[in-house]
Structure formats: C-alpha cells, structure tokens
Amino acid sequence: MNSKLSNSMIVVLLLCPLVPGTGRFAYGLYLAIALFFILFFAVTSRFLVLKSGFKETEHYVTLLFVISGAVIFNKVMSFFLPVLAYTLEFYVYLSAFSGLVLFFLFSKETETAFAGDFKGILGNVFFVSIKFFILFLFFGALREIAGYGSLSVPVFSGIRVISLFHVADYPLFKFAASTEGGLVVSAIMICIFRYSYVRYESEKRKVN
C-alpha cells in the first residue's frame, strides 16, 4: 500500500470512531465544528513553537493546545448549546485525538511558519481535511433522513427537528441512525473508500 493511500486510510479510520455520534445531522455539524476548532488550536501551537525555535517541545505543546482547545470548546458551547455540549462531550474529546493525528499527518509544510505564513499553514491543514469533514456531514444527514425521515439543527434547548417524511412503518431504516448502524456505516465507509482508491490507481496505471 503506497503512502498516499496509507495516509488516506488513516484519516478515514480516525474519523470513523466519530460516526456513531452522528445519528442526527445536528450532531455531525456540531462535531465537525469542534474538529475545525481543535485543528485551529493545533496549527496555532505549531506556529508558535516553530517561531520560538523550541522544536524539541513541539509535540508536548501541540498536545497541550489540542486538549485545551477541546476543553475550551466544550466550555464555550455549554453556554450556547448546553444540551449538545453535555451529550457530545465524549465525542469532542475523541475529535481532539483525531484532530491531533490528522494535524501531524498532513502538516509537513508547516516549516514555512519560519517565514510567518500562518494563513498558509492553516489553509494547508484545512484543505487536506475538508473532504473528510464533508463526508462526515453527509453521513450525518443520510443517517438521520434514513432513520427518522428528518433533518435537525442545533439550538439552545437541544436540536430542532425538521420532519421530511414518516418512517414509523419502516423500523429497518431506523437502524441507520442507531449506534450499531453507525458502526456498520463506518465499516462501509472504509470498504468503499479503499475499493474506490484501488480502482482509481489501477485505471491510472492502465492509462500510463
């Protein structure tokens, strides 16, 4: 398996543990925002470390910033979205772990921080990761539509559900929104991603 495929598979595997927490689109949106917030803290820490010249402390400082980012996010959200902050607190810390590994996996270009290109560093990390965030939100929406026939958005009191159609007569669909269904979705994500990538590489070799 080449390094590009290996890195991509690592990303998918890192995000898959968060899938069970996205039984509602509102949950997926909340966790995607948390991951962006945590990555911002990781980029900031890398920038400060490289600018200061203390590279030997890089991993410790980044770990401290990422954990702090998760804690701050939970505290801030407890004022604006208290119900979701309490419900998804565990998944936010899980996002911190995923975000930390994502950052170290795709941040080789952050050496440009010595030139002060903070926006470039931030853009690089987010650009590489955005496709997986979109996939994350897509599965959140898909699971809620299939399981509940609705879409939801975060509000102060929890979530606001927008009903699309009735699914009470189709209990099998509700499996998609359950934790077990989330794990199945995770497995399907990995299989589809790997199969698609292998097919793509195979076709590219035939053309060349």
Coordinates of N, CA and C in Angstrom, one line a residue:
M1 N 0.9 -1.2 0.0 CA 0.0 0.0 0.0 C 0.9 1.2 0.0
N2 N 0.7 2.2 -1.0 CA 1.6 3.3 -1.0 C 1.2 4.3 0.1
S3 N 2.1 5.3 0.3 CA 2.0 6.2 1.5 C 0.8 7.0 1.3
K4 N 0.4 7.4 0.1 CA -0.8 8.3 -0.1 C -2.0 7.6 0.3
L5 N -2.2 6.3 -0.1 CA -3.3 5.5 0.2 C -3.3 5.2 1.7
S6 N -2.1 4.9 2.3 CA -2.0 4.7 3.7 C -2.4 5.8 4.5
N7 N -2.0 7.0 4.2 CA -2.4 8.3 4.9 C -3.9 8.5 4.8
S8 N -4.5 8.3 3.6 CA -5.9 8.5 3.4 C -6.7 7.5 4.3
M9 N -6.2 6.2 4.3 CA -6.9 5.2 5.1 C -6.9 5.6 6.6
I10 N -5.7 6.1 7.0 CA -5.6 6.5 8.4 C -6.6 7.6 8.8
V11 N -6.8 8.6 7.8 CA -7.7 9.6 8.1 C -9.1 9.1 8.2
V12 N -9.5 8.2 7.3 CA -10.9 7.6 7.4 C -11.0 6.8 8.7
L13 N -10.0 6.1 9.0 CA -10.1 5.3 10.3 C -10.2 6.2 11.5
L14 N -9.5 7.4 11.5 CA -9.6 8.3 12.6 C -11.0 8.9 12.7
L15 N -11.6 9.2 11.6 CA -12.9 9.8 11.6 C -14.1 8.8 11.9
C16 N -13.8 7.5 11.6 CA -14.9 6.5 11.8 C -15.4 6.4 13.2
P17 N -14.5 6.5 14.2 CA -15.0 6.4 15.6 C -16.0 7.5 15.9
L18 N -16.0 8.6 15.2 CA -17.0 9.6 15.4 C -18.3 9.4 14.8
V19 N -18.4 8.5 13.8 CA -19.6 8.2 13.1 C -20.8 7.9 14.0
P20 N -20.6 7.0 15.0 CA -21.7 6.7 15.9 C -22.3 7.9 16.5
G21 N -21.6 9.0 16.7 CA -22.1 10.2 17.3 C -22.9 11.0 16.4
T22 N -23.1 10.6 15.1 CA -23.7 11.4 14.1 C -25.1 10.8 13.7
G23 N -25.8 10.3 14.6 CA -27.1 9.8 14.3 C -28.1 10.9 13.9
R24 N -27.8 12.1 14.2 CA -28.5 13.3 13.8 C -27.6 14.2 13.0
F25 N -28.1 14.9 12.0 CA -27.3 15.9 11.3 C -26.7 16.9 12.2
A26 N -27.6 17.4 13.2 CA -27.1 18.4 14.1 C -25.9 17.9 14.9
Y27 N -25.8 16.7 15.3 CA -24.7 16.1 16.0 C -23.4 16.2 15.1
G28 N -23.6 15.7 13.8 CA -22.5 15.7 12.9 C -22.0 17.2 12.7
L29 N -22.9 18.1 12.5 CA -22.5 19.5 12.4 C -21.7 20.0 13.6
Y30 N -22.2 19.7 14.7 CA -21.5 20.1 16.0 C -20.1 19.6 16.1
L31 N -20.0 18.3 15.8 CA -18.6 17.6 15.9 C -17.7 18.1 14.8
A32 N -18.2 18.4 13.6 CA -17.4 19.0 12.5 C -16.8 20.3 12.9
I33 N -17.6 21.2 13.6 CA -17.2 22.5 14.0 C -16.1 22.3 15.1
A34 N -16.4 21.3 16.0 CA -15.4 21.0 17.1 C -14.0 20.6 16.5
L35 N -14.1 19.8 15.4 CA -12.8 19.3 14.8 C -12.1 20.5 14.2
F36 N -12.8 21.4 13.5 CA -12.2 22.6 12.9 C -11.5 23.4 14.0
F37 N -12.3 23.6 15.1 CA -11.8 24.4 16.2 C -10.5 23.9 16.8
I38 N -10.5 22.5 17.0 CA -9.3 21.9 17.6 C -8.1 21.9 16.6
L39 N -8.4 21.8 15.3 CA -7.3 21.9 14.4 C -6.7 23.3 14.4
F40 N -7.5 24.3 14.6 CA -7.0 25.7 14.7 C -6.1 25.8 15.8
F41 N -6.4 25.2 16.9 CA -5.5 25.2 18.1 C -4.2 24.5 17.8
A42 N -4.3 23.4 17.1 CA -3.1 22.6 16.7 C -2.2 23.5 15.8
V43 N -2.8 24.1 14.8 CA -2.0 24.9 13.9 C -1.3 26.1 14.6
T44 N -2.1 26.7 15.5 CA -1.5 27.8 16.3 C -0.4 27.4 17.1
S45 N -0.5 26.2 17.8 CA 0.6 25.7 18.6 C 1.9 25.5 17.8
R46 N 1.7 24.9 16.6 CA 2.8 24.6 15.7 C 3.5 25.9 15.3
F47 N 2.7 26.9 14.9 CA 3.3 28.2 14.5 C 4.1 28.8 15.6
L48 N 3.6 28.8 16.9 CA 4.3 29.4 18.0 C 5.6 28.7 18.3
V49 N 5.5 27.3 18.2 CA 6.7 26.5 18.5 C 7.8 26.8 17.5
L50 N 7.4 26.8 16.2 CA 8.4 27.0 15.1 C 9.0 28.4 15.2
K51 N 8.2 29.4 15.5 CA 8.6 30.8 15.6 C 9.6 31.0 16.8
S52 N 9.3 30.2 17.8 CA 10.2 30.4 19.0 C 11.5 29.6 18.9
G53 N 11.5 28.6 18.0 CA 12.7 27.8 17.8 C 12.9 26.6 18.8
F54 N 11.9 26.4 19.6 CA 12.0 25.2 20.5 C 11.3 24.0 19.9
K55 N 11.8 23.5 18.8 CA 11.2 22.4 18.1 C 11.1 21.1 19.0
E56 N 12.0 21.0 19.9 CA 12.1 19.7 20.7 C 10.8 19.6 21.6
T57 N 10.1 20.7 21.9 CA 8.9 20.7 22.7 C 7.7 20.7 21.9
E58 N 7.8 20.6 20.5 CA 6.7 20.7 19.6 C 5.5 19.8 20.0
H59 N 5.8 18.5 20.2 CA 4.7 17.5 20.4 C 4.0 17.8 21.7
Y60 N 4.8 18.2 22.7 CA 4.1 18.4 24.0 C 3.3 19.7 24.0
V61 N 3.8 20.7 23.3 CA 3.0 22.0 23.2 C 1.7 21.8 22.4
T62 N 1.9 21.0 21.3 CA 0.7 20.8 20.4 C -0.3 19.9 21.2
L63 N 0.1 18.9 21.9 CA -0.8 18.1 22.7 C -1.5 19.0 23.7
L64 N -0.8 19.9 24.4 CA -1.4 20.8 25.4 C -2.4 21.7 24.7
F65 N -2.1 22.2 23.6 CA -3.0 23.1 22.9 C -4.3 22.4 22.4
V66 N -4.1 21.2 21.9 CA -5.3 20.4 21.4 C -6.2 20.1 22.5
I67 N -5.7 19.6 23.6 CA -6.5 19.3 24.8 C -7.2 20.5 25.3
S68 N -6.4 21.6 25.4 CA -7.0 22.9 25.8 C -8.1 23.3 24.9
G69 N -7.9 23.1 23.6 CA -8.9 23.5 22.6 C -10.2 22.8 22.8
A70 N -10.1 21.4 23.1 CA -11.3 20.6 23.3 C -12.0 21.1 24.6
V71 N -11.3 21.4 25.6 CA -11.9 21.8 26.9 C -12.5 23.2 26.7
I72 N -11.9 24.1 26.0 CA -12.4 25.4 25.8 C -13.7 25.4 24.9
F73 N -13.6 24.5 23.9 CA -14.8 24.4 23.0 C -16.0 23.9 23.8
N74 N -15.8 22.8 24.7 CA -16.9 22.3 25.5 C -17.4 23.4 26.4
K75 N -16.5 24.2 27.0 CA -17.0 25.2 28.0 C -17.8 26.3 27.3
V76 N -17.3 26.7 26.1 CA -17.9 27.8 25.4 C -19.3 27.3 24.9
M77 N -19.3 26.1 24.3 CA -20.6 25.6 23.8 C -21.6 25.3 24.9
S78 N -21.1 25.1 26.1 CA -22.1 24.8 27.3 C -22.9 26.1 27.5
F79 N -22.5 27.2 27.1 CA -23.3 28.5 27.3 C -24.3 28.6 26.1
F80 N -23.9 28.3 24.9 CA -24.7 28.5 23.7 C -25.6 27.3 23.4
L81 N -25.0 26.1 23.5 CA -25.7 24.8 23.2 C -25.5 23.8 24.3
P82 N -26.1 24.1 25.5 CA -25.8 23.3 26.7 C -26.1 21.8 26.6
V83 N -27.2 21.5 25.9 CA -27.7 20.2 25.8 C -26.7 19.4 24.9
L84 N -26.4 19.9 23.8 CA -25.4 19.2 22.9 C -24.0 19.1 23.5
A85 N -23.6 20.2 24.2 CA -22.3 20.2 24.9 C -22.2 19.0 25.9
Y86 N -23.3 18.8 26.6 CA -23.3 17.7 27.6 C -23.4 16.3 26.9
T87 N -24.2 16.2 25.9 CA -24.5 15.0 25.2 C -23.3 14.5 24.4
L88 N -22.6 15.4 23.8 CA -21.5 15.1 22.9 C -20.1 15.4 23.4
E89 N -20.0 15.6 24.7 CA -18.7 15.9 25.3 C -17.6 14.8 25.0
F90 N -18.0 13.6 25.2 CA -17.1 12.5 24.9 C -16.6 12.5 23.5
Y91 N -17.5 12.8 22.6 CA -17.1 12.8 21.1 C -16.2 13.9 20.8
V92 N -16.3 15.0 21.5 CA -15.5 16.2 21.3 C -14.0 15.8 21.7
Y93 N -13.9 15.1 22.8 CA -12.5 14.7 23.2 C -12.0 13.6 22.2
L94 N -12.9 12.8 21.7 CA -12.5 11.9 20.6 C -12.0 12.6 19.4
S95 N -12.7 13.7 19.1 CA -12.3 14.6 18.0 C -11.0 15.2 18.2
A96 N -10.6 15.5 19.4 CA -9.3 16.1 19.7 C -8.2 15.1 19.4
F97 N -8.4 13.8 19.7 CA -7.4 12.8 19.3 C -7.3 12.7 17.8
S98 N -8.5 12.6 17.1 CA -8.4 12.5 15.6 C -7.8 13.7 15.0
G99 N -8.1 14.9 15.5 CA -7.6 16.1 15.0 C -6.1 16.2 15.2
L100 N -5.6 15.7 16.3 CA -4.2 15.7 16.6 C -3.4 14.9 15.6
V101 N -3.9 13.7 15.4 CA -3.2 12.8 14.4 C -3.3 13.3 13.0
L102 N -4.5 13.9 12.7 CA -4.7 14.5 11.3 C -3.6 15.6 11.1
F103 N -3.5 16.4 12.1 CA -2.6 17.5 12.0 C -1.1 17.1 11.8
F104 N -0.6 16.1 12.6 CA 0.7 15.7 12.4 C 0.9 14.9 11.1
L105 N -0.2 14.3 10.6 CA -0.1 13.6 9.4 C 0.1 14.4 8.2
F106 N -0.6 15.6 8.2 CA -0.6 16.5 7.0 C 0.0 17.9 7.2
S107 N 1.0 18.0 8.1 CA 1.5 19.3 8.4 C 3.0 19.5 8.1
K108 N 3.5 18.7 7.2 CA 4.9 18.8 6.9 C 5.3 20.2 6.3
E109 N 4.4 20.8 5.6 CA 4.6 22.1 5.1 C 4.7 23.2 6.1
T110 N 4.3 22.9 7.3 CA 4.3 24.0 8.3 C 5.6 24.5 8.7
E111 N 6.7 24.0 8.2 CA 8.0 24.6 8.4 C 8.0 26.1 7.8
T112 N 7.1 26.4 6.9 CA 7.0 27.7 6.3 C 6.6 28.7 7.4
A113 N 6.3 28.2 8.6 CA 6.0 29.2 9.7 C 7.1 30.1 10.0
F114 N 8.4 29.6 9.7 CA 9.5 30.5 10.0 C 9.4 31.8 9.1
A115 N 8.7 31.7 8.0 CA 8.5 32.8 7.2 C 7.3 33.6 7.6
G116 N 6.6 33.1 8.6 CA 5.4 33.9 9.1 C 4.1 33.6 8.3
D117 N 4.1 32.5 7.5 CA 2.9 32.2 6.7 C 1.9 31.5 7.5
F118 N 1.3 32.1 8.5 CA 0.3 31.4 9.3 C -0.9 31.0 8.5
K119 N -1.4 31.9 7.7 CA -2.6 31.6 6.9 C -2.3 30.4 5.9
G120 N -1.1 30.4 5.4 CA -0.8 29.2 4.5 C -0.8 27.9 5.2
I121 N -0.3 27.9 6.5 CA -0.3 26.7 7.3 C -1.7 26.3 7.5
L122 N -2.6 27.2 8.0 CA -3.9 26.9 8.3 C -4.7 26.4 7.1
G123 N -4.5 27.1 6.0 CA -5.1 26.7 4.7 C -4.8 25.3 4.3
N124 N -3.5 24.9 4.5 CA -3.0 23.6 4.1 C -3.7 22.5 4.8
V125 N -3.7 22.7 6.2 CA -4.3 21.7 7.0 C -5.8 21.5 6.7
F126 N -6.5 22.6 6.6 CA -8.0 22.6 6.4 C -8.3 22.1 5.0
F127 N -7.5 22.4 4.0 CA -7.7 22.0 2.6 C -7.6 20.5 2.5
V128 N -6.6 19.9 3.1 CA -6.5 18.4 3.1 C -7.6 17.7 3.8
S129 N -8.1 18.4 4.9 CA -9.1 17.7 5.7 C -10.5 17.9 5.3
I130 N -10.8 19.0 4.5 CA -12.2 19.4 4.2 C -13.0 18.3 3.6
K131 N -12.4 17.5 2.7 CA -13.2 16.4 2.0 C -13.7 15.4 3.0
F132 N -13.0 15.2 4.1 CA -13.4 14.2 5.1 C -14.5 14.8 6.0
F133 N -14.4 16.1 6.2 CA -15.5 16.8 7.0 C -16.8 16.8 6.2
I134 N -16.7 17.0 4.9 CA -17.9 17.0 4.1 C -18.5 15.6 4.1
L135 N -17.7 14.5 4.0 CA -18.2 13.2 4.1 C -18.8 12.9 5.4
F136 N -18.2 13.4 6.5 CA -18.7 13.3 7.8 C -20.1 13.9 7.9
L137 N -20.3 15.1 7.4 CA -21.6 15.7 7.4 C -22.6 15.0 6.6
F138 N -22.2 14.5 5.4 CA -23.0 13.8 4.5 C -23.6 12.5 5.2
F139 N -22.8 11.8 5.9 CA -23.3 10.6 6.6 C -24.2 10.9 7.7
G140 N -24.0 12.1 8.4 CA -24.9 12.5 9.4 C -26.3 12.8 8.9
A141 N -26.3 13.5 7.7 CA -27.6 13.8 7.1 C -28.3 12.5 6.6
L142 N -27.5 11.7 5.9 CA -28.0 10.4 5.4 C -28.6 9.5 6.5
R143 N -27.9 9.4 7.6 CA -28.4 8.5 8.6 C -29.7 9.1 9.3
E144 N -29.8 10.4 9.4 CA -31.0 11.0 10.0 C -32.2 10.9 9.1
I145 N -31.9 11.2 7.8 CA -33.0 11.1 6.8 C -33.5 9.6 6.7
A146 N -32.6 8.7 6.7 CA -33.0 7.3 6.6 C -33.6 6.8 7.8
G147 N -33.1 7.2 9.0 CA -33.6 6.6 10.2 C -34.8 7.3 10.8
Y148 N -34.9 8.6 10.6 CA -36.0 9.4 11.2 C -36.9 10.1 10.2
G149 N -36.4 10.2 9.0 CA -37.2 11.0 8.0 C -37.2 12.5 8.3
S150 N -36.0 12.9 8.8 CA -36.0 14.4 9.2 C -34.5 14.9 9.1
L151 N -34.4 16.2 9.2 CA -33.1 16.8 9.4 C -33.2 17.7 10.6
S152 N -32.1 17.9 11.3 CA -32.1 18.6 12.6 C -30.9 19.7 12.6
V153 N -31.1 20.7 13.3 CA -30.1 21.8 13.5 C -29.9 22.0 15.0
P154 N -28.8 22.4 15.4 CA -28.5 22.7 16.9 C -29.3 23.9 17.3
V155 N -29.9 23.9 18.5 CA -30.5 25.1 19.1 C -30.2 25.0 20.6
F156 N -30.5 26.1 21.3 CA -30.1 26.2 22.8 C -30.7 25.0 23.6
S157 N -31.9 24.6 23.3 CA -32.6 23.6 24.0 C -32.3 22.2 23.6
G158 N -31.4 22.0 22.6 CA -31.0 20.7 22.1 C -30.9 20.7 20.6
I159 N -31.9 20.2 19.9 CA -31.9 20.2 18.5 C -33.3 20.6 18.0
R160 N -33.4 21.2 16.8 CA -34.7 21.4 16.2 C -34.9 20.5 15.0
V161 N -35.9 19.7 15.1 CA -36.1 18.7 14.0 C -37.0 19.2 13.0
I162 N -36.6 19.0 11.7 CA -37.4 19.4 10.6 C -37.9 18.1 9.9
S163 N -39.2 17.8 10.1 CA -39.7 16.5 9.6 C -39.8 16.5 8.1
L164 N -39.4 15.5 7.4 CA -39.4 15.4 6.0 C -40.4 14.4 5.5
F165 N -40.5 13.2 6.1 CA -41.4 12.2 5.8 C -41.5 11.2 7.0
H166 N -42.6 10.4 7.0 CA -42.8 9.4 8.1 C -42.1 8.1 7.8
V167 N -41.4 7.6 8.8 CA -40.7 6.3 8.7 C -41.1 5.3 9.8
A168 N -42.2 5.6 10.5 CA -42.5 4.7 11.6 C -42.9 3.3 11.1
D169 N -43.3 3.2 9.9 CA -43.7 1.8 9.3 C -42.5 1.1 8.8
Y170 N -41.3 1.7 8.8 CA -40.1 1.1 8.3 C -39.0 1.0 9.4
P171 N -39.2 0.2 10.4 CA -38.2 0.2 11.5 C -36.8 -0.2 11.1
L172 N -36.7 -0.9 9.9 CA -35.4 -1.3 9.5 C -34.5 0.0 9.2
F173 N -35.2 1.0 8.7 CA -34.5 2.2 8.4 C -33.9 2.9 9.6
K174 N -34.5 2.7 10.8 CA -34.1 3.4 12.0 C -32.7 2.8 12.4
F175 N -32.4 1.6 11.9 CA -31.1 1.0 12.3 C -30.0 1.9 11.8
A176 N -30.2 2.7 10.7 CA -29.2 3.5 10.2 C -28.8 4.6 11.2
A177 N -29.7 5.0 12.0 CA -29.5 6.1 13.0 C -29.0 5.6 14.3
S178 N -29.0 4.3 14.5 CA -28.5 3.8 15.8 C -27.0 3.7 15.9
T179 N -26.5 3.4 17.1 CA -25.1 3.3 17.3 C -24.5 2.1 16.5
E180 N -25.3 1.0 16.5 CA -24.9 -0.2 15.7 C -24.8 0.2 14.3
G181 N -25.9 0.9 13.8 CA -25.9 1.3 12.4 C -24.7 2.2 12.1
G182 N -24.3 3.1 13.0 CA -23.2 3.9 12.8 C -21.9 3.1 12.6
L183 N -21.7 2.1 13.4 CA -20.6 1.2 13.2 C -20.6 0.5 11.9
V184 N -21.8 0.1 11.4 CA -21.9 -0.5 10.1 C -21.5 0.5 9.0
V185 N -22.0 1.7 9.2 CA -21.7 2.8 8.2 C -20.2 3.0 8.2
S186 N -19.5 2.9 9.4 CA -18.1 3.1 9.4 C -17.4 2.1 8.6
A187 N -17.8 0.8 8.8 CA -17.2 -0.3 8.0 C -17.4 -0.1 6.5
I188 N -18.6 0.3 6.1 CA -18.9 0.6 4.7 C -18.1 1.7 4.2
M189 N -17.9 2.7 5.0 CA -17.0 3.8 4.5 C -15.6 3.4 4.2
I190 N -15.1 2.5 5.1 CA -13.7 2.1 4.9 C -13.6 1.2 3.6
C191 N -14.6 0.3 3.4 CA -14.6 -0.6 2.3 C -14.7 0.2 1.0
I192 N -15.7 1.1 0.9 CA -15.9 1.9 -0.3 C -14.7 2.7 -0.6
F193 N -14.2 3.4 0.4 CA -13.0 4.2 0.2 C -11.8 3.5 -0.4
R194 N -11.5 2.3 0.2 CA -10.4 1.6 -0.2 C -10.6 1.0 -1.6
Y195 N -11.8 0.5 -1.9 CA -12.1 -0.1 -3.2 C -12.0 1.0 -4.3
S196 N -12.6 2.2 -4.0 CA -12.6 3.2 -5.0 C -11.2 3.7 -5.3
Y197 N -10.3 3.8 -4.2 CA -9.0 4.2 -4.4 C -8.2 3.2 -5.2
V198 N -8.3 1.9 -4.9 CA -7.6 0.9 -5.6 C -8.0 0.9 -7.1
R199 N -9.3 1.0 -7.3 CA -9.8 1.0 -8.7 C -9.2 2.2 -9.5
Y200 N -9.2 3.4 -8.8 CA -8.6 4.6 -9.4 C -7.1 4.4 -9.8
E201 N -6.4 3.8 -8.9 CA -4.9 3.6 -9.1 C -4.7 2.6 -10.2
S202 N -5.6 1.6 -10.3 CA -5.5 0.6 -11.3 C -5.8 1.1 -12.7
E203 N -6.8 2.0 -12.8 CA -7.1 2.6 -14.1 C -6.0 3.6 -14.5
K204 N -5.5 4.2 -13.5 CA -4.4 5.2 -13.9 C -3.2 4.5 -14.4
R205 N -2.8 3.3 -13.8 CA -1.7 2.6 -14.3 C -1.9 2.0 -15.7
K206 N -3.2 1.7 -16.0 CA -3.5 1.2 -17.4 C -3.3 2.3 -18.4
V207 N -3.7 3.5 -18.0 CA -3.6 4.7 -19.0 C -2.1 5.0 -19.2
N208 N -1.3 4.9 -18.1 CA 0.1 5.2 -18.3 C 0.9 4.0 -18.9

